[in-house]
């Protein structure tokens, strides 16, 4: 009776495309919208969220990665088509970690203790078992590792569905993680086929692996995320505020974590400046109750800090382009390992017979820059037919007081009566 309505405006803002979404409120709708915009590689610079009662209305200011407005009619049409459809589905937290088959590939989900060379060992096992990696994403955080790896049979190019072969893959990969002497058992169980969003699954896997539990250490950079969880008694909300370095997909990461921890955002504001991002959310648990215990307050803070940190690292970004071939990823990660590089994060993809892989690497100690001579050596080893570009993914200096003033103003936005 009341289908969603999406308005996309390129005239009201001088430097951004304004997207307004109005809909009957439903669980998870904020994450659905943010996920669509994030998957299109759009940068959300501002957001105003209101979903109290039965109606949901959000306004997002977005840009392309190059800083331009969204003017491509195909992209605009896609956004409206997807967000105005009631059929859009974001998978829930209920699916377990393990192996899943789709028509095109088998998805392998891994979690366990991180160590130098772990990805290389995983890739070597998959290559030995005649599995071709068609896409993958690997995250590491707080000495834990999680991966979603999509593979096909290297002979047929199709998903691997034979139960005995899947069991062999599972056992071999479990042996790799057992080599870690990990007190936590590596998580790999068989799961039925189902839909999933890869990056959301990685958050879920690491959350289930409790990567947010850590020994506190001194923040030598001064760029640690600032997360607070406070009571707004007069309006019966819990208020979450976050200040941290801005980066792509930050809003998705925090909203995803809030949603999967079973909280609902009723009101919120997001603002990004030149140096940092500020987020403020008024939340309750799905049962309508605000956070009432100190233990849960601290847990939410730790989980949001982890969500921000999982994709934040001062590392050398290596982008590799090459003709795709069976065993390519195994060979590349072996070369990295033999040159004492530690992979902190990786995104693997193939399209039209070409592999495009991005690795975020440090030295094995993780506390110093990678020697440029190491990169030159790797280029020689991988051959002239493989392009390898390198650039540092460094944090900026901590913002000055003047640069953060706008964030503090937004921090008081909802202190006044709403509507």
mmCIF file of C-alpha atoms in Angstrom:
data_model
loop_
_atom_site.group_PDB
_atom_site.id
_atom_site.type_symbol
_atom_site.label_atom_id
_atom_site.label_comp_id
_atom_site.label_asym_id
_atom_site.label_seq_id
_atom_site.Cartn_x
_atom_site.Cartn_y
_atom_site.Cartn_z
ATOM 1 C CA UNK A 1 0.000 0.000 0.000
ATOM 2 C CA UNK A 2 2.946 2.332 0.736
ATOM 3 C CA UNK A 3 5.892 1.430 -1.522
ATOM 4 C CA UNK A 4 9.274 3.057 -0.764
ATOM 5 C CA UNK A 5 9.942 6.388 -2.458
ATOM 6 C CA UNK A 6 13.430 7.496 -3.473
ATOM 7 C CA UNK A 7 14.293 11.042 -4.559
ATOM 8 C CA UNK A 8 17.700 11.742 -6.113
ATOM 9 C CA UNK A 9 18.616 15.424 -6.382
ATOM 10 C CA UNK A 10 21.714 16.937 -7.985
ATOM 11 C CA UNK A 11 20.711 20.599 -7.623
ATOM 12 C CA UNK A 12 20.170 21.322 -3.915
ATOM 13 C CA UNK A 13 23.783 20.716 -2.865
ATOM 14 C CA UNK A 14 26.796 22.362 -4.477
ATOM 15 C CA UNK A 15 29.141 19.405 -4.078
ATOM 16 C CA UNK A 16 27.068 16.243 -3.499
ATOM 17 C CA UNK A 17 24.133 14.226 -4.790
ATOM 18 C CA UNK A 18 21.297 14.192 -2.255
ATOM 19 C CA UNK A 19 19.384 10.916 -1.920
ATOM 20 C CA UNK A 20 16.208 10.878 0.162
ATOM 21 C CA UNK A 21 14.564 7.580 1.058
ATOM 22 C CA UNK A 22 11.043 7.440 2.521
ATOM 23 C CA UNK A 23 9.450 4.133 3.435
ATOM 24 C CA UNK A 24 7.312 2.265 5.917
ATOM 25 C CA UNK A 25 9.724 1.363 8.709
ATOM 26 C CA UNK A 26 10.942 -2.229 8.903
ATOM 27 C CA UNK A 27 13.808 -4.047 10.663
ATOM 28 C CA UNK A 28 17.190 -3.581 8.991
ATOM 29 C CA UNK A 29 16.076 -0.967 6.477
ATOM 30 C CA UNK A 30 18.888 1.471 7.345
ATOM 31 C CA UNK A 31 21.503 -1.207 6.671
ATOM 32 C CA UNK A 32 19.784 -2.115 3.395
ATOM 33 C CA UNK A 33 20.050 1.454 2.129
ATOM 34 C CA UNK A 34 23.635 1.971 3.277
ATOM 35 C CA UNK A 35 24.638 -1.388 1.779
ATOM 36 C CA UNK A 36 23.266 -0.459 -1.649
ATOM 37 C CA UNK A 37 25.104 2.865 -1.682
ATOM 38 C CA UNK A 38 28.332 1.312 -0.387
ATOM 39 C CA UNK A 39 28.288 -1.500 -2.948
ATOM 40 C CA UNK A 40 28.197 1.161 -5.662
ATOM 41 C CA UNK A 41 31.437 2.601 -4.210
ATOM 42 C CA UNK A 42 29.696 5.851 -3.329
ATOM 43 C CA UNK A 43 31.116 7.982 -0.515
ATOM 44 C CA UNK A 44 28.538 9.095 2.050
ATOM 45 C CA UNK A 45 29.601 12.527 3.315
ATOM 46 C CA UNK A 46 26.501 13.371 5.367
ATOM 47 C CA UNK A 47 23.438 11.512 6.565
ATOM 48 C CA UNK A 48 20.310 12.397 8.535
ATOM 49 C CA UNK A 49 18.369 9.431 9.907
ATOM 50 C CA UNK A 50 14.871 9.361 11.354
ATOM 51 C CA UNK A 51 12.850 6.175 11.838
ATOM 52 C CA UNK A 52 10.874 6.722 15.000
ATOM 53 C CA UNK A 53 7.424 5.208 14.736
ATOM 54 C CA UNK A 54 6.109 3.577 11.570
ATOM 55 C CA UNK A 55 7.868 5.774 9.017
ATOM 56 C CA UNK A 56 11.489 5.782 7.894
ATOM 57 C CA UNK A 57 13.078 8.845 6.278
ATOM 58 C CA UNK A 58 16.783 9.171 5.573
ATOM 59 C CA UNK A 59 18.749 11.776 3.647
ATOM 60 C CA UNK A 60 22.230 10.968 2.323
ATOM 61 C CA UNK A 61 24.745 13.288 0.671
ATOM 62 C CA UNK A 62 26.908 11.119 -1.569
ATOM 63 C CA UNK A 63 29.773 11.478 -4.021
ATOM 64 C CA UNK A 64 31.692 9.228 -6.327
ATOM 65 C CA UNK A 65 35.184 8.194 -5.210
ATOM 66 C CA UNK A 66 36.655 10.881 -7.492
ATOM 67 C CA UNK A 67 34.675 13.578 -5.654
ATOM 68 C CA UNK A 68 32.093 14.170 -8.383
ATOM 69 C CA UNK A 69 28.326 14.040 -8.072
ATOM 70 C CA UNK A 70 26.435 10.956 -9.236
ATOM 71 C CA UNK A 71 25.215 11.863 -12.724
ATOM 72 C CA UNK A 72 25.269 8.504 -14.499
ATOM 73 C CA UNK A 73 21.640 7.793 -15.380
ATOM 74 C CA UNK A 74 22.268 4.056 -15.185
ATOM 75 C CA UNK A 75 23.486 4.330 -11.594
ATOM 76 C CA UNK A 76 20.637 6.671 -10.622
ATOM 77 C CA UNK A 77 18.085 4.317 -12.160
ATOM 78 C CA UNK A 78 19.652 1.324 -10.373
ATOM 79 C CA UNK A 79 19.501 3.041 -6.973
ATOM 80 C CA UNK A 80 15.825 3.902 -7.409
ATOM 81 C CA UNK A 81 14.958 0.442 -8.750
ATOM 82 C CA UNK A 82 16.645 -1.431 -5.899
ATOM 83 C CA UNK A 83 15.590 0.801 -3.009
ATOM 84 C CA UNK A 84 11.992 1.115 -4.223
ATOM 85 C CA UNK A 85 11.653 -2.671 -4.409
ATOM 86 C CA UNK A 86 10.229 -4.589 -1.472
ATOM 87 C CA UNK A 87 12.155 -7.642 -2.709
ATOM 88 C CA UNK A 88 15.549 -6.292 -1.686
ATOM 89 C CA UNK A 89 17.021 -8.705 0.857
ATOM 90 C CA UNK A 90 19.911 -8.380 3.306
ATOM 91 C CA UNK A 91 20.901 -11.775 4.776
ATOM 92 C CA UNK A 92 20.536 -12.223 8.520
ATOM 93 C CA UNK A 93 23.116 -13.137 11.118
ATOM 94 C CA UNK A 94 21.758 -16.656 11.481
ATOM 95 C CA UNK A 95 23.782 -18.404 8.751
ATOM 96 C CA UNK A 96 26.737 -20.323 10.179
ATOM 97 C CA UNK A 97 30.383 -20.277 9.235
ATOM 98 C CA UNK A 98 31.478 -22.947 6.761
ATOM 99 C CA UNK A 99 31.055 -24.012 3.153
ATOM 100 C CA UNK A 100 28.209 -22.943 0.884
ATOM 101 C CA UNK A 101 27.485 -23.796 -2.725
ATOM 102 C CA UNK A 102 25.822 -21.565 -5.291
ATOM 103 C CA UNK A 103 25.304 -22.197 -8.996
ATOM 104 C CA UNK A 104 28.608 -20.525 -9.875
ATOM 105 C CA UNK A 105 31.023 -21.221 -7.034
ATOM 106 C CA UNK A 106 31.538 -22.705 -3.591
ATOM 107 C CA UNK A 107 31.991 -20.195 -0.788
ATOM 108 C CA UNK A 108 34.483 -21.083 1.955
ATOM 109 C CA UNK A 109 34.335 -19.147 5.210
ATOM 110 C CA UNK A 110 37.286 -19.266 7.594
ATOM 111 C CA UNK A 111 38.106 -17.863 11.016
ATOM 112 C CA UNK A 112 41.019 -18.402 13.358
ATOM 113 C CA UNK A 113 44.258 -16.999 14.749
ATOM 114 C CA UNK A 114 46.313 -14.885 12.380
ATOM 115 C CA UNK A 115 50.005 -15.417 11.696
ATOM 116 C CA UNK A 116 52.494 -14.442 8.962
ATOM 117 C CA UNK A 117 52.079 -16.617 5.874
ATOM 118 C CA UNK A 118 48.605 -17.912 6.791
ATOM 119 C CA UNK A 119 46.948 -16.770 3.550
ATOM 120 C CA UNK A 120 49.798 -18.289 1.546
ATOM 121 C CA UNK A 121 49.238 -21.650 3.239
ATOM 122 C CA UNK A 122 45.472 -21.506 2.643
ATOM 123 C CA UNK A 123 45.999 -20.687 -1.053
ATOM 124 C CA UNK A 124 48.555 -23.485 -1.421
ATOM 125 C CA UNK A 125 46.084 -26.015 0.008
ATOM 126 C CA UNK A 126 43.302 -24.856 -2.313
ATOM 127 C CA UNK A 127 45.611 -25.037 -5.343
ATOM 128 C CA UNK A 128 46.720 -28.556 -4.355
ATOM 129 C CA UNK A 129 43.049 -29.584 -4.136
ATOM 130 C CA UNK A 130 42.366 -28.244 -7.669
ATOM 131 C CA UNK A 131 40.316 -25.307 -6.398
ATOM 132 C CA UNK A 132 40.516 -22.082 -8.402
ATOM 133 C CA UNK A 133 39.967 -18.892 -6.369
ATOM 134 C CA UNK A 134 37.657 -16.607 -8.359
ATOM 135 C CA UNK A 135 37.120 -14.000 -5.637
ATOM 136 C CA UNK A 136 37.924 -13.554 -1.984
ATOM 137 C CA UNK A 137 38.217 -11.072 0.832
ATOM 138 C CA UNK A 138 40.466 -11.487 3.844
ATOM 139 C CA UNK A 139 40.532 -9.374 6.999
ATOM 140 C CA UNK A 140 42.812 -9.506 10.019
ATOM 141 C CA UNK A 141 42.312 -7.729 13.318
ATOM 142 C CA UNK A 142 43.641 -8.141 16.836
ATOM 143 C CA UNK A 143 45.559 -11.344 15.967
ATOM 144 C CA UNK A 144 42.426 -12.921 14.426
ATOM 145 C CA UNK A 145 41.801 -13.653 10.755
ATOM 146 C CA UNK A 146 38.590 -14.107 8.755
ATOM 147 C CA UNK A 147 38.112 -14.896 5.096
ATOM 148 C CA UNK A 148 35.364 -15.531 2.567
ATOM 149 C CA UNK A 149 36.850 -17.347 -0.424
ATOM 150 C CA UNK A 150 34.804 -18.249 -3.513
ATOM 151 C CA UNK A 151 36.248 -21.189 -5.457
ATOM 152 C CA UNK A 152 35.423 -23.327 -8.485
ATOM 153 C CA UNK A 153 36.688 -26.655 -9.717
ATOM 154 C CA UNK A 154 39.711 -25.848 -11.890
ATOM 155 C CA UNK A 155 38.642 -28.401 -14.519
ATOM 156 C CA UNK A 156 34.921 -27.653 -14.884
ATOM 157 C CA UNK A 157 34.867 -24.018 -13.739
ATOM 158 C CA UNK A 158 31.744 -24.812 -11.697
ATOM 159 C CA UNK A 159 30.883 -24.983 -8.006
ATOM 160 C CA UNK A 160 32.224 -27.923 -5.997
ATOM 161 C CA UNK A 161 29.267 -29.895 -4.681
ATOM 162 C CA UNK A 162 30.622 -33.398 -3.984
ATOM 163 C CA UNK A 163 30.249 -33.951 -0.194
ATOM 164 C CA UNK A 164 33.400 -36.071 0.095
ATOM 165 C CA UNK A 165 35.501 -33.461 -1.680
ATOM 166 C CA UNK A 166 34.062 -30.665 0.430
ATOM 167 C CA UNK A 167 34.927 -32.651 3.555
ATOM 168 C CA UNK A 168 38.499 -33.073 2.306
ATOM 169 C CA UNK A 169 38.776 -29.314 1.719
ATOM 170 C CA UNK A 170 37.438 -28.660 5.206
ATOM 171 C CA UNK A 171 39.854 -31.087 6.878
ATOM 172 C CA UNK A 172 42.903 -29.798 5.010
ATOM 173 C CA UNK A 173 42.123 -26.167 5.823
ATOM 174 C CA UNK A 174 41.437 -27.045 9.462
ATOM 175 C CA UNK A 175 44.927 -28.552 9.617
ATOM 176 C CA UNK A 176 46.345 -25.202 8.457
ATOM 177 C CA UNK A 177 44.650 -23.412 11.334
ATOM 178 C CA UNK A 178 45.597 -26.120 13.844
ATOM 179 C CA UNK A 179 49.198 -25.165 13.180
ATOM 180 C CA UNK A 180 48.518 -21.926 15.037
ATOM 181 C CA UNK A 181 48.260 -23.618 18.449
ATOM 182 C CA UNK A 182 45.077 -21.581 18.710
ATOM 183 C CA UNK A 183 43.142 -21.771 21.965
ATOM 184 C CA UNK A 184 40.022 -20.982 19.934
ATOM 185 C CA UNK A 185 39.028 -23.700 17.482
ATOM 186 C CA UNK A 186 39.103 -22.622 13.845
ATOM 187 C CA UNK A 187 35.490 -22.214 12.770
ATOM 188 C CA UNK A 188 34.556 -24.257 9.714
ATOM 189 C CA UNK A 189 31.247 -26.085 9.494
ATOM 190 C CA UNK A 190 29.096 -27.097 6.544
ATOM 191 C CA UNK A 191 26.208 -24.728 5.857
ATOM 192 C CA UNK A 192 23.242 -24.995 3.504
ATOM 193 C CA UNK A 193 23.226 -22.801 0.387
ATOM 194 C CA UNK A 194 22.001 -19.279 0.943
ATOM 195 C CA UNK A 195 22.417 -15.638 0.062
ATOM 196 C CA UNK A 196 25.040 -13.554 1.809
ATOM 197 C CA UNK A 197 26.731 -10.186 1.576
ATOM 198 C CA UNK A 198 30.467 -10.884 1.749
ATOM 199 C CA UNK A 199 31.566 -7.892 3.801
ATOM 200 C CA UNK A 200 28.697 -8.274 6.229
ATOM 201 C CA UNK A 201 29.631 -11.938 6.653
ATOM 202 C CA UNK A 202 33.214 -10.934 7.470
ATOM 203 C CA UNK A 203 31.950 -8.620 10.209
ATOM 204 C CA UNK A 204 29.742 -11.425 11.514
ATOM 205 C CA UNK A 205 32.553 -13.991 11.436
ATOM 206 C CA UNK A 206 34.976 -11.747 13.303
ATOM 207 C CA UNK A 207 32.276 -10.732 15.771
ATOM 208 C CA UNK A 208 31.497 -14.411 16.438
ATOM 209 C CA UNK A 209 35.248 -14.985 16.881
ATOM 210 C CA UNK A 210 35.246 -12.204 19.508
ATOM 211 C CA UNK A 211 38.006 -10.201 17.855
ATOM 212 C CA UNK A 212 36.816 -7.199 19.850
ATOM 213 C CA UNK A 213 38.341 -8.699 23.000
ATOM 214 C CA UNK A 214 41.845 -7.295 23.288
ATOM 215 C CA UNK A 215 44.526 -6.123 25.639
ATOM 216 C CA UNK A 216 44.496 -2.340 25.753
ATOM 217 C CA UNK A 217 47.628 -0.745 24.328
ATOM 218 C CA UNK A 218 48.867 2.809 23.988
ATOM 219 C CA UNK A 219 47.687 4.664 20.897
ATOM 220 C CA UNK A 220 50.959 6.101 19.627
ATOM 221 C CA UNK A 221 49.341 7.675 16.537
ATOM 222 C CA UNK A 222 46.656 9.647 18.380
ATOM 223 C CA UNK A 223 44.166 8.414 15.781
ATOM 224 C CA UNK A 224 42.313 5.756 17.776
ATOM 225 C CA UNK A 225 38.546 5.820 17.300
ATOM 226 C CA UNK A 226 36.675 7.641 20.053
ATOM 227 C CA UNK A 227 33.460 5.790 20.897
ATOM 228 C CA UNK A 228 31.061 6.738 23.684
ATOM 229 C CA UNK A 229 27.819 5.095 24.787
ATOM 230 C CA UNK A 230 25.651 7.291 27.016
ATOM 231 C CA UNK A 231 22.077 7.512 28.292
ATOM 232 C CA UNK A 232 19.524 10.000 26.995
ATOM 233 C CA UNK A 233 17.065 9.453 29.826
ATOM 234 C CA UNK A 234 14.611 12.209 28.877
ATOM 235 C CA UNK A 235 13.925 10.564 25.497
ATOM 236 C CA UNK A 236 14.576 6.969 26.628
ATOM 237 C CA UNK A 237 17.429 6.303 24.155
ATOM 238 C CA UNK A 238 21.007 5.150 24.354
ATOM 239 C CA UNK A 239 23.262 7.612 22.502
ATOM 240 C CA UNK A 240 26.293 6.348 20.579
ATOM 241 C CA UNK A 241 28.859 8.846 19.315
ATOM 242 C CA UNK A 242 31.924 7.996 17.228
ATOM 243 C CA UNK A 243 34.816 10.139 16.019
ATOM 244 C CA UNK A 244 37.568 8.614 13.882
ATOM 245 C CA UNK A 245 39.557 8.998 10.700
ATOM 246 C CA UNK A 246 37.234 9.018 7.700
ATOM 247 C CA UNK A 247 37.571 6.246 5.124
ATOM 248 C CA UNK A 248 35.457 4.457 2.496
ATOM 249 C CA UNK A 249 32.721 2.131 3.803
ATOM 250 C CA UNK A 250 32.983 3.434 7.365
ATOM 251 C CA UNK A 251 29.229 4.026 7.704
ATOM 252 C CA UNK A 252 28.452 0.536 6.426
ATOM 253 C CA UNK A 253 30.826 -1.014 8.965
ATOM 254 C CA UNK A 254 29.300 0.744 11.973
ATOM 255 C CA UNK A 255 25.644 0.372 10.933
ATOM 256 C CA UNK A 256 26.252 -3.294 10.118
ATOM 257 C CA UNK A 257 27.640 -3.911 13.600
ATOM 258 C CA UNK A 258 24.842 -2.005 15.352
ATOM 259 C CA UNK A 259 22.257 -4.007 13.372
ATOM 260 C CA UNK A 260 23.878 -7.395 13.973
ATOM 261 C CA UNK A 261 24.120 -6.661 17.690
ATOM 262 C CA UNK A 262 20.316 -6.396 17.594
ATOM 263 C CA UNK A 263 19.997 -2.638 18.043
ATOM 264 C CA UNK A 264 17.777 -0.249 16.103
ATOM 265 C CA UNK A 265 18.794 3.282 15.080
ATOM 266 C CA UNK A 266 15.860 5.663 15.630
ATOM 267 C CA UNK A 267 17.645 8.925 14.901
ATOM 268 C CA UNK A 268 21.114 9.748 13.748
ATOM 269 C CA UNK A 269 23.448 12.143 12.018
ATOM 270 C CA UNK A 270 26.685 11.565 10.116
ATOM 271 C CA UNK A 271 29.149 14.228 9.049
ATOM 272 C CA UNK A 272 32.562 13.862 7.426
ATOM 273 C CA UNK A 273 35.190 16.570 7.242
ATOM 274 C CA UNK A 274 38.579 16.755 5.606
ATOM 275 C CA UNK A 275 40.232 14.704 8.318
ATOM 276 C CA UNK A 276 37.614 12.799 10.293
ATOM 277 C CA UNK A 277 34.115 11.390 10.466
ATOM 278 C CA UNK A 278 31.539 11.974 13.191
ATOM 279 C CA UNK A 279 28.566 9.666 13.786
ATOM 280 C CA UNK A 280 25.820 10.007 16.376
ATOM 281 C CA UNK A 281 22.992 7.493 16.806
ATOM 282 C CA UNK A 282 20.026 7.283 19.146
ATOM 283 C CA UNK A 283 19.349 3.584 19.600
ATOM 284 C CA UNK A 284 17.370 0.983 21.505
ATOM 285 C CA UNK A 285 17.550 -2.778 21.539
ATOM 286 C CA UNK A 286 15.112 -4.542 19.195
ATOM 287 C CA UNK A 287 12.910 -5.174 22.228
ATOM 288 C CA UNK A 288 12.570 -1.388 22.664
ATOM 289 C CA UNK A 289 14.822 -1.144 25.738
ATOM 290 C CA UNK A 290 17.878 1.091 25.934
ATOM 291 C CA UNK A 291 21.198 -0.257 27.222
ATOM 292 C CA UNK A 292 20.861 -0.688 30.965
ATOM 293 C CA UNK A 293 24.068 -2.354 32.186
ATOM 294 C CA UNK A 294 27.669 -1.134 32.337
ATOM 295 C CA UNK A 295 28.892 -4.479 30.940
ATOM 296 C CA UNK A 296 26.742 -4.150 27.815
ATOM 297 C CA UNK A 297 27.749 -0.505 27.371
ATOM 298 C CA UNK A 298 31.428 -1.482 27.380
ATOM 299 C CA UNK A 299 30.743 -4.384 25.025
ATOM 300 C CA UNK A 300 29.040 -2.114 22.486
ATOM 301 C CA UNK A 301 31.970 0.310 22.650
ATOM 302 C CA UNK A 302 34.509 -2.483 22.046
ATOM 303 C CA UNK A 303 32.498 -3.958 19.180
ATOM 304 C CA UNK A 304 32.175 -0.604 17.405
ATOM 305 C CA UNK A 305 35.873 0.118 17.879
ATOM 306 C CA UNK A 306 36.600 -3.272 16.288
ATOM 307 C CA UNK A 307 34.200 -2.578 13.401
ATOM 308 C CA UNK A 308 36.051 0.669 12.659
ATOM 309 C CA UNK A 309 39.511 -0.879 12.995
ATOM 310 C CA UNK A 310 39.016 -4.010 10.846
ATOM 311 C CA UNK A 311 39.487 -2.062 7.630
ATOM 312 C CA UNK A 312 41.877 0.535 9.041
ATOM 313 C CA UNK A 313 45.607 -0.118 8.829
ATOM 314 C CA UNK A 314 48.737 1.798 8.005
ATOM 315 C CA UNK A 315 50.007 -0.528 5.316
ATOM 316 C CA UNK A 316 51.463 -0.616 1.845
ATOM 317 C CA UNK A 317 48.712 -1.131 -0.724
ATOM 318 C CA UNK A 318 49.747 -3.418 -3.565
ATOM 319 C CA UNK A 319 47.470 -3.657 -6.594
ATOM 320 C CA UNK A 320 48.178 -6.568 -8.913
ATOM 321 C CA UNK A 321 46.762 -7.062 -12.403
ATOM 322 C CA UNK A 322 47.513 -10.177 -14.435
ATOM 323 C CA UNK A 323 46.007 -12.774 -16.724
ATOM 324 C CA UNK A 324 44.065 -15.146 -14.501
ATOM 325 C CA UNK A 325 45.336 -18.689 -14.195
ATOM 326 C CA UNK A 326 44.934 -21.592 -11.803
ATOM 327 C CA UNK A 327 47.324 -21.251 -8.866
ATOM 328 C CA UNK A 328 48.064 -17.548 -9.444
ATOM 329 C CA UNK A 329 47.007 -16.489 -5.960
ATOM 330 C CA UNK A 330 49.010 -19.315 -4.386
ATOM 331 C CA UNK A 331 52.114 -18.231 -6.292
ATOM 332 C CA UNK A 332 51.724 -14.524 -5.475
ATOM 333 C CA UNK A 333 51.126 -15.073 -1.753
ATOM 334 C CA UNK A 334 54.116 -17.455 -1.632
ATOM 335 C CA UNK A 335 56.330 -14.738 -3.092
ATOM 336 C CA UNK A 336 55.007 -12.234 -0.537
ATOM 337 C CA UNK A 337 55.725 -14.665 2.302
ATOM 338 C CA UNK A 338 59.248 -15.428 1.088
ATOM 339 C CA UNK A 339 59.926 -11.689 0.973
ATOM 340 C CA UNK A 340 58.799 -11.279 4.605
ATOM 341 C CA UNK A 341 55.570 -9.416 3.833
ATOM 342 C CA UNK A 342 52.585 -9.842 6.144
ATOM 343 C CA UNK A 343 49.140 -9.553 4.511
ATOM 344 C CA UNK A 344 46.786 -7.542 6.733
ATOM 345 C CA UNK A 345 43.878 -7.403 4.302
ATOM 346 C CA UNK A 346 43.194 -8.546 0.761
ATOM 347 C CA UNK A 347 40.513 -8.237 -1.927
ATOM 348 C CA UNK A 348 40.665 -10.787 -4.756
ATOM 349 C CA UNK A 349 38.599 -10.602 -7.946
ATOM 350 C CA UNK A 350 38.583 -11.922 -11.503
ATOM 351 C CA UNK A 351 36.740 -10.560 -14.507
ATOM 352 C CA UNK A 352 36.939 -11.415 -18.196
ATOM 353 C CA UNK A 353 39.981 -13.600 -17.707
ATOM 354 C CA UNK A 354 41.914 -10.976 -15.736
ATOM 355 C CA UNK A 355 42.810 -11.081 -12.045
ATOM 356 C CA UNK A 356 42.724 -7.825 -10.105
ATOM 357 C CA UNK A 357 43.940 -8.278 -6.557
ATOM 358 C CA UNK A 358 44.606 -5.712 -3.841
ATOM 359 C CA UNK A 359 46.794 -6.531 -0.850
ATOM 360 C CA UNK A 360 47.506 -4.394 2.222
ATOM 361 C CA UNK A 361 50.883 -5.490 3.553
ATOM 362 C CA UNK A 362 53.413 -4.656 6.266
ATOM 363 C CA UNK A 363 56.735 -6.125 7.248
ATOM 364 C CA UNK A 364 56.531 -9.180 9.517
ATOM 365 C CA UNK A 365 56.795 -7.085 12.676
ATOM 366 C CA UNK A 366 54.100 -4.676 11.489
ATOM 367 C CA UNK A 367 55.913 -1.701 13.009
ATOM 368 C CA UNK A 368 57.855 -0.274 10.097
ATOM 369 C CA UNK A 369 57.666 0.565 6.395
ATOM 370 C CA UNK A 370 58.248 -2.010 3.677
ATOM 371 C CA UNK A 371 61.663 -1.614 2.080
ATOM 372 C CA UNK A 372 61.240 -0.360 -1.534
ATOM 373 C CA UNK A 373 63.914 -2.852 -2.565
ATOM 374 C CA UNK A 374 61.574 -5.617 -1.426
ATOM 375 C CA UNK A 375 58.906 -4.418 -3.852
ATOM 376 C CA UNK A 376 61.454 -4.234 -6.672
ATOM 377 C CA UNK A 377 62.482 -7.813 -5.912
ATOM 378 C CA UNK A 378 58.843 -8.974 -5.955
ATOM 379 C CA UNK A 379 58.235 -7.266 -9.314
ATOM 380 C CA UNK A 380 61.159 -9.208 -10.794
ATOM 381 C CA UNK A 381 59.891 -12.497 -9.363
ATOM 382 C CA UNK A 382 56.308 -12.163 -10.605
ATOM 383 C CA UNK A 383 57.442 -11.308 -14.148
ATOM 384 C CA UNK A 384 56.937 -8.505 -16.631
ATOM 385 C CA UNK A 385 53.451 -9.677 -17.671
ATOM 386 C CA UNK A 386 52.052 -8.909 -14.206
ATOM 387 C CA UNK A 387 51.520 -5.274 -13.190
ATOM 388 C CA UNK A 388 52.176 -4.408 -9.546
ATOM 389 C CA UNK A 389 51.434 -0.872 -8.307
ATOM 390 C CA UNK A 390 52.327 0.221 -4.782
ATOM 391 C CA UNK A 391 51.086 3.112 -2.629
ATOM 392 C CA UNK A 392 51.104 3.785 1.071
ATOM 393 C CA UNK A 393 47.791 3.747 2.938
ATOM 394 C CA UNK A 394 48.798 6.232 5.637
ATOM 395 C CA UNK A 395 46.708 8.043 8.225
ATOM 396 C CA UNK A 396 46.706 11.859 8.124
ATOM 397 C CA UNK A 397 47.810 13.958 11.053
ATOM 398 C CA UNK A 398 45.333 14.279 13.895
ATOM 399 C CA UNK A 399 42.791 17.018 13.079
ATOM 400 C CA UNK A 400 43.123 20.409 14.715
ATOM 401 C CA UNK A 401 40.461 21.930 16.970
ATOM 402 C CA UNK A 402 39.190 24.104 14.102
ATOM 403 C CA UNK A 403 38.792 21.083 11.834
ATOM 404 C CA UNK A 404 36.645 19.250 14.408
ATOM 405 C CA UNK A 405 34.308 22.098 15.346
ATOM 406 C CA UNK A 406 31.567 20.993 12.944
ATOM 407 C CA UNK A 407 31.531 17.538 14.496
ATOM 408 C CA UNK A 408 30.871 18.932 17.947
ATOM 409 C CA UNK A 409 28.010 21.033 16.577
ATOM 410 C CA UNK A 410 26.469 17.918 15.071
ATOM 411 C CA UNK A 411 26.981 16.169 18.380
ATOM 412 C CA UNK A 412 24.239 18.372 19.845
ATOM 413 C CA UNK A 413 21.880 18.090 16.885
ATOM 414 C CA UNK A 414 19.343 15.840 18.594
ATOM 415 C CA UNK A 415 19.538 17.486 21.993
ATOM 416 C CA UNK A 416 16.617 19.603 20.789
ATOM 417 C CA UNK A 417 13.060 18.305 20.321
ATOM 418 C CA UNK A 418 12.576 16.477 17.030
ATOM 419 C CA UNK A 419 9.938 17.599 14.565
#
